[in-house]
Each structure stands twice: as C-alpha cells, then as structure tokens.
C-alpha cells in the first residue's frame, strides 16, 4: 500500500519546506488544470493536496473529505481558511523550493490563484521554537502507514488526508513563564523530553493523547517551524487515514468536550486551518481516478 502513496508523504522532515495554498479563479477550468497537475506534477518535490472547493467544482466526491471546521471553545477559537489546493514542498535548500513553486504555478496556470506562501525550516534537530521536541509520539514504520494511509477503495487506496494549521507563538509570553510552568503547559521536561510524572489536565500531552480515544487517534505529524519579520510559530501538519482522528483531538484541545483548554493556547493560537486529500500515485504521477480524471 505504501508504494501507492505520494513518496514524500511519510518522508522525514526536510531541512527546509514551503507551504503553498491556492484558491479557484473565477470561471476557472478546474478539470483541465487538475489534469495538467496529474500529468506534470513531480511527487518527489513534495506533497500535493486537494481541498473540498476543488472537488465540488468538479462535481466529484472524495469519501471522508470535508471543509476544515471553525471551532469555538472556552476563550479559544480555531479558524477555518479552507483553500482549493495545498502543496507541502520539501528540499535541501530554498533554491530548490523556488524552482518547484514556479513549476507548480506554471502547471495550474490561471485556474488557481496563489493565496498564501509560508517558508519553514528545521530547528535544532526537530524542535519547536519553544525548544521542546516536536512529534515525539509519531508512529513509525507499519504503524505510520496504518495511521496515515487509506487502505480501502480501488481509487482511494494509497491516498491520505492532511490537516494543516498555522500557529502563531507568543514566545515572549512563553519565556515569561517559569521553567516549571513551561514544562506543565507541554507535559514534558524541556531538557530531557521525558513526560512529567503527574502532568496537569491542561498539559498538551494530556489533551492530545492519541491513545485516549477509541479507536486511538494516531496520526503522522510533519510540522515545521516558521519565522517572519514580526511573527513566528509552527506550521502544524498531520497526515491521517481519516480526518475523524484529527478532529477528535482538535475538539479536545479547544475544550469543546469538557471545558479544559490545551496549554498551548496560553501562548499560541492558530490563524489558518485546512483539510486536503492527498491522492495516490500511479506510474510516478498523481492518480486522480477518484475525481474522474
């Protein structure tokens, strides 16, 4: 099954990344543009995702795909900024990513308008900008495949779904907390990465505990830090075989279920949110049979 997935989907986090999102242009020929994408997109450069707006424009259907939900919890909010296309480009340097961006813009032509670009990077061997290790609970090998790759359906097998959110950190506020308080917010010791013996109920590891769900909400995270002139944070990325896995965790983080808010919200907030279907590949090209292409 893994041989049917886009090759970069489960690859390790690269030195640098770039996230692109596109919206549909007025009077666009979406089918022609996606046909061109199928023929010319190089899966080795990154992961391509298709959002519900593009699927609906085709009159097609992808079981399990939906628009990212806007959520509100006690003193928290999670926005939806759903777009039609998403690309997670990966490479050893920004020059490679620039070339890949130009190629994608050429492929989609005038049918899709570039809405957003965000450049990301690896920080201290895979840490968040808070200096806590990120993705500690990621499943590996066969467990990663089971968590992230769709196994059923002739034209769906090998595909995946991805949730993408951009979080903005208030690092000044975060570092204003005591070291003990910072550890409590995450639920881990920043120096050793060990789980705290008795983390508080608002600790991130308690709110996002994947084993706490039935069935377990395992996901493969490939998040990367970003930093601009005035803001910085984390581009959160989670590949799942069902978006239900991610949404259950997100609702719990926002306190929608029990009123307890994830400690992340004490110093960070999401400003974007989108769900995308990452189609399988066949003979080195995107397989869009599910869309009638």
Short mmCIF file of C-alpha atoms in Angstrom, two decimals:
data_model
loop_
_atom_site.label_atom_id
_atom_site.label_comp_id
_atom_site.label_asym_id
_atom_site.label_seq_id
_atom_site.Cartn_x
_atom_site.Cartn_y
_atom_site.Cartn_z
CA UNK A 1 0.00 0.00 0.00
CA UNK A 2 2.84 2.40 0.78
CA UNK A 3 4.01 2.10 -2.83
CA UNK A 4 0.75 3.78 -3.89
CA UNK A 5 1.24 6.79 -1.61
CA UNK A 6 2.95 10.03 -2.62
CA UNK A 7 6.64 9.31 -1.89
CA UNK A 8 7.25 12.40 0.27
CA UNK A 9 4.21 11.83 2.46
CA UNK A 10 5.96 9.77 5.15
CA UNK A 11 9.49 11.02 4.47
CA UNK A 12 11.45 12.60 7.35
CA UNK A 13 11.14 16.33 7.89
CA UNK A 14 13.40 18.16 5.39
CA UNK A 15 15.91 20.94 6.15
CA UNK A 16 13.53 23.50 4.59
CA UNK A 17 9.93 23.43 3.43
CA UNK A 18 7.41 25.66 1.73
CA UNK A 19 3.62 25.60 2.00
CA UNK A 20 1.51 26.92 -0.86
CA UNK A 21 -2.27 27.28 -0.94
CA UNK A 22 -4.38 28.22 -3.95
CA UNK A 23 -7.99 29.33 -4.42
CA UNK A 24 -10.07 28.82 -7.54
CA UNK A 25 -10.09 31.69 -10.02
CA UNK A 26 -13.40 32.99 -11.40
CA UNK A 27 -14.63 30.98 -14.39
CA UNK A 28 -11.73 28.56 -13.99
CA UNK A 29 -11.49 25.30 -15.90
CA UNK A 30 -10.69 23.24 -12.82
CA UNK A 31 -10.79 19.91 -14.63
CA UNK A 32 -8.25 20.99 -17.23
CA UNK A 33 -5.94 22.41 -14.55
CA UNK A 34 -6.09 19.26 -12.42
CA UNK A 35 -5.48 17.12 -15.49
CA UNK A 36 -2.36 19.18 -16.10
CA UNK A 37 -1.39 18.74 -12.45
CA UNK A 38 -1.79 14.98 -12.78
CA UNK A 39 0.44 14.90 -15.83
CA UNK A 40 3.17 17.35 -14.80
CA UNK A 41 3.45 17.46 -11.00
CA UNK A 42 6.62 15.75 -9.74
CA UNK A 43 5.75 13.90 -6.49
CA UNK A 44 9.42 13.83 -5.49
CA UNK A 45 9.33 17.59 -4.82
CA UNK A 46 6.66 17.40 -2.11
CA UNK A 47 3.08 16.50 -1.27
CA UNK A 48 0.05 17.72 -3.23
CA UNK A 49 -3.33 18.09 -1.51
CA UNK A 50 -6.75 18.88 -3.00
CA UNK A 51 -9.38 20.65 -0.92
CA UNK A 52 -13.15 20.31 -0.99
CA UNK A 53 -13.68 23.52 -3.04
CA UNK A 54 -11.84 21.94 -5.99
CA UNK A 55 -13.64 18.61 -5.54
CA UNK A 56 -17.05 20.30 -5.55
CA UNK A 57 -16.11 22.37 -8.61
CA UNK A 58 -15.60 19.08 -10.46
CA UNK A 59 -18.88 17.64 -9.26
CA UNK A 60 -16.83 14.80 -7.77
CA UNK A 61 -16.65 13.24 -4.32
CA UNK A 62 -13.88 12.02 -2.04
CA UNK A 63 -15.28 9.92 0.84
CA UNK A 64 -14.14 11.36 4.16
CA UNK A 65 -13.06 14.76 2.84
CA UNK A 66 -14.74 17.87 4.19
CA UNK A 67 -14.06 21.53 4.81
CA UNK A 68 -12.00 22.33 7.89
CA UNK A 69 -14.38 23.28 10.74
CA UNK A 70 -14.22 26.57 12.61
CA UNK A 71 -14.40 25.70 16.32
CA UNK A 72 -15.01 27.75 19.44
CA UNK A 73 -14.24 26.61 22.96
CA UNK A 74 -13.99 28.39 26.31
CA UNK A 75 -11.93 31.52 25.48
CA UNK A 76 -10.49 29.82 22.38
CA UNK A 77 -11.22 29.82 18.68
CA UNK A 78 -9.94 27.81 15.75
CA UNK A 79 -10.43 29.43 12.32
CA UNK A 80 -11.17 27.75 9.01
CA UNK A 81 -9.31 29.13 5.99
CA UNK A 82 -10.04 26.26 3.63
CA UNK A 83 -8.46 26.54 0.18
CA UNK A 84 -8.70 24.51 -3.03
CA UNK A 85 -5.10 23.29 -3.35
CA UNK A 86 -2.22 22.83 -0.93
CA UNK A 87 1.39 21.90 -1.60
CA UNK A 88 3.96 20.96 1.03
CA UNK A 89 7.24 21.40 -0.86
CA UNK A 90 10.39 19.86 0.58
CA UNK A 91 14.07 20.19 -0.19
CA UNK A 92 17.66 20.72 0.91
CA UNK A 93 17.67 24.46 0.16
CA UNK A 94 15.33 27.32 -0.74
CA UNK A 95 16.52 27.43 -4.33
CA UNK A 96 15.00 24.00 -4.95
CA UNK A 97 11.74 25.17 -3.38
CA UNK A 98 11.69 28.31 -5.51
CA UNK A 99 12.04 26.25 -8.69
CA UNK A 100 9.28 23.88 -7.56
CA UNK A 101 6.99 26.82 -6.78
CA UNK A 102 7.49 28.32 -10.22
CA UNK A 103 6.76 24.96 -11.84
CA UNK A 104 3.52 24.50 -9.88
CA UNK A 105 2.32 28.00 -10.74
CA UNK A 106 3.02 27.21 -14.38
CA UNK A 107 1.10 23.92 -14.14
CA UNK A 108 -2.09 25.28 -12.55
CA UNK A 109 -1.99 28.32 -14.83
CA UNK A 110 -4.79 30.84 -14.46
CA UNK A 111 -7.28 28.37 -12.99
CA UNK A 112 -5.91 28.71 -9.46
CA UNK A 113 -4.71 31.86 -7.71
CA UNK A 114 -1.86 31.66 -5.22
CA UNK A 115 -3.36 32.62 -1.87
CA UNK A 116 -0.54 32.06 0.61
CA UNK A 117 3.13 31.07 0.86
CA UNK A 118 4.91 30.13 4.07
CA UNK A 119 8.55 29.08 4.30
CA UNK A 120 9.54 26.67 7.07
CA UNK A 121 12.73 25.18 8.44
CA UNK A 122 14.10 22.53 10.77
CA UNK A 123 15.06 23.96 14.16
CA UNK A 124 17.71 22.33 16.34
CA UNK A 125 17.16 18.84 15.01
CA UNK A 126 13.37 18.81 15.07
CA UNK A 127 12.33 21.11 17.89
CA UNK A 128 9.54 23.63 18.05
CA UNK A 129 10.60 27.27 18.55
CA UNK A 130 9.76 26.78 22.23
CA UNK A 131 12.73 24.36 22.19
CA UNK A 132 10.53 21.41 23.10
CA UNK A 133 10.90 18.35 20.86
CA UNK A 134 8.08 18.04 18.33
CA UNK A 135 6.41 14.86 17.10
CA UNK A 136 7.65 12.65 19.93
CA UNK A 137 4.63 10.33 19.74
CA UNK A 138 4.74 9.83 15.97
CA UNK A 139 4.09 6.21 14.95
CA UNK A 140 6.81 4.55 12.88
CA UNK A 141 7.07 2.02 10.06
CA UNK A 142 3.95 -0.13 9.65
CA UNK A 143 2.13 1.81 12.37
CA UNK A 144 2.75 5.05 10.47
CA UNK A 145 1.33 3.53 7.30
CA UNK A 146 -1.76 2.32 9.17
CA UNK A 147 -2.27 5.75 10.75
CA UNK A 148 -1.79 7.86 7.63
CA UNK A 149 -2.61 5.84 4.50
CA UNK A 150 -6.08 4.87 3.27
CA UNK A 151 -6.26 1.09 2.81
CA UNK A 152 -9.68 0.59 1.21
CA UNK A 153 -11.27 1.59 -2.09
CA UNK A 154 -9.83 0.92 -5.53
CA UNK A 155 -9.21 4.59 -6.39
CA UNK A 156 -8.61 5.70 -2.77
CA UNK A 157 -6.03 3.11 -1.72
CA UNK A 158 -2.67 4.76 -1.05
CA UNK A 159 -4.14 8.21 -0.56
CA UNK A 160 -4.14 10.20 2.67
CA UNK A 161 -5.79 13.18 4.30
CA UNK A 162 -3.86 16.05 5.81
CA UNK A 163 -4.77 18.73 8.33
CA UNK A 164 -2.71 21.91 8.07
CA UNK A 165 -2.80 24.74 10.60
CA UNK A 166 -0.52 27.73 11.08
CA UNK A 167 0.05 28.55 14.72
CA UNK A 168 1.49 31.89 15.88
CA UNK A 169 3.55 31.70 19.07
CA UNK A 170 3.94 34.49 21.63
CA UNK A 171 7.45 33.49 22.63
CA UNK A 172 7.84 36.49 24.92
CA UNK A 173 4.86 35.31 26.92
CA UNK A 174 6.05 31.71 26.84
CA UNK A 175 9.51 32.52 28.15
CA UNK A 176 7.94 34.76 30.78
CA UNK A 177 6.61 31.62 32.46
CA UNK A 178 8.83 29.78 34.91
CA UNK A 179 10.61 26.68 33.64
CA UNK A 180 8.30 24.54 35.76
CA UNK A 181 5.23 26.22 34.27
CA UNK A 182 6.52 25.78 30.71
CA UNK A 183 7.00 22.08 31.38
CA UNK A 184 3.47 21.86 32.77
CA UNK A 185 1.96 23.50 29.68
CA UNK A 186 3.54 20.88 27.44
CA UNK A 187 3.59 17.99 29.90
CA UNK A 188 7.26 17.20 29.31
CA UNK A 189 10.63 18.20 30.69
CA UNK A 190 12.22 20.57 28.18
CA UNK A 191 15.73 19.26 28.88
CA UNK A 192 15.11 15.51 28.82
CA UNK A 193 11.85 15.31 26.81
CA UNK A 194 10.56 12.89 29.46
CA UNK A 195 6.86 13.02 30.29
CA UNK A 196 6.11 14.62 33.64
CA UNK A 197 5.20 12.10 36.31
CA UNK A 198 1.88 13.83 37.03
CA UNK A 199 1.10 16.34 34.26
CA UNK A 200 -1.85 18.70 34.85
CA UNK A 201 -5.07 18.05 32.91
CA UNK A 202 -4.40 21.05 30.63
CA UNK A 203 -0.94 19.77 29.57
CA UNK A 204 -0.66 19.37 25.83
CA UNK A 205 0.28 15.70 26.09
CA UNK A 206 -2.92 15.07 28.08
CA UNK A 207 -5.21 16.95 25.69
CA UNK A 208 -3.63 15.44 22.56
CA UNK A 209 -3.06 11.95 23.97
CA UNK A 210 -3.70 9.76 20.93
CA UNK A 211 -4.22 6.56 22.93
CA UNK A 212 -7.06 8.16 24.92
CA UNK A 213 -9.53 7.70 22.07
CA UNK A 214 -11.46 4.66 20.90
CA UNK A 215 -10.24 3.89 18.34
CA UNK A 216 -6.85 5.53 19.05
CA UNK A 217 -6.30 8.79 17.15
CA UNK A 218 -2.82 8.05 15.83
CA UNK A 219 -1.53 10.47 13.20
CA UNK A 220 1.77 11.15 11.44
CA UNK A 221 2.89 14.70 12.16
CA UNK A 222 5.34 16.53 9.93
CA UNK A 223 5.13 20.01 11.47
CA UNK A 224 7.81 22.63 10.83
CA UNK A 225 8.67 25.97 12.47
CA UNK A 226 8.37 29.25 10.58
CA UNK A 227 9.55 32.79 11.33
CA UNK A 228 8.75 36.11 9.68
CA UNK A 229 9.85 39.66 10.40
CA UNK A 230 7.39 40.14 13.26
CA UNK A 231 5.75 36.76 13.94
CA UNK A 232 6.81 33.15 14.26
CA UNK A 233 5.31 29.81 15.13
CA UNK A 234 4.60 26.32 13.83
CA UNK A 235 3.08 25.06 10.59
CA UNK A 236 1.24 22.07 12.00
CA UNK A 237 0.84 19.13 9.61
CA UNK A 238 -0.89 15.83 10.40
CA UNK A 239 -1.40 13.02 7.89
CA UNK A 240 -4.26 10.66 8.74
CA UNK A 241 -6.25 7.89 7.09
CA UNK A 242 -9.41 9.54 8.44
CA UNK A 243 -9.95 13.18 9.38
CA UNK A 244 -12.06 11.99 12.31
CA UNK A 245 -8.81 11.13 14.10
CA UNK A 246 -7.53 14.68 13.95
CA UNK A 247 -10.84 16.38 14.61
CA UNK A 248 -11.44 14.46 17.83
CA UNK A 249 -8.08 15.65 19.15
CA UNK A 250 -8.66 19.24 18.00
CA UNK A 251 -12.04 19.41 19.72
CA UNK A 252 -10.48 18.16 22.95
CA UNK A 253 -7.63 20.67 22.71
CA UNK A 254 -10.09 23.57 22.42
CA UNK A 255 -12.11 22.37 25.40
CA UNK A 256 -15.22 21.74 23.32
CA UNK A 257 -15.90 18.46 25.12
CA UNK A 258 -15.06 19.13 28.77
CA UNK A 259 -14.10 22.81 29.09
CA UNK A 260 -10.39 22.13 29.69
CA UNK A 261 -8.23 24.13 27.28
CA UNK A 262 -4.90 22.82 25.99
CA UNK A 263 -1.90 24.59 27.50
CA UNK A 264 -0.74 25.56 24.00
CA UNK A 265 -3.43 28.23 23.92
CA UNK A 266 -1.70 30.04 26.80
CA UNK A 267 0.99 31.19 24.38
CA UNK A 268 -0.07 30.23 20.84
CA UNK A 269 -3.07 30.47 18.55
CA UNK A 270 -3.99 29.07 15.12
CA UNK A 271 -4.61 31.54 12.29
CA UNK A 272 -5.26 29.11 9.42
CA UNK A 273 -6.88 25.71 9.02
CA UNK A 274 -7.50 23.44 6.05
CA UNK A 275 -8.21 19.80 5.20
CA UNK A 276 -6.88 18.26 1.98
CA UNK A 277 -6.96 14.93 0.21
CA UNK A 278 -3.53 13.71 -0.89
CA UNK A 279 -4.22 11.44 -3.89
CA UNK A 280 -2.28 8.24 -4.52
CA UNK A 281 0.27 7.86 -7.30
CA UNK A 282 0.46 5.55 -10.28
CA UNK A 283 3.47 5.24 -12.58
CA UNK A 284 5.09 8.25 -10.91
CA UNK A 285 2.11 10.57 -11.40
CA UNK A 286 -0.84 11.62 -9.26
CA UNK A 287 -3.71 9.17 -9.64
CA UNK A 288 -6.91 11.23 -9.88
CA UNK A 289 -9.21 8.40 -10.91
CA UNK A 290 -11.39 9.14 -7.87
CA UNK A 291 -12.12 12.55 -9.43
CA UNK A 292 -12.93 11.16 -12.85
CA UNK A 293 -9.63 12.45 -14.26
#
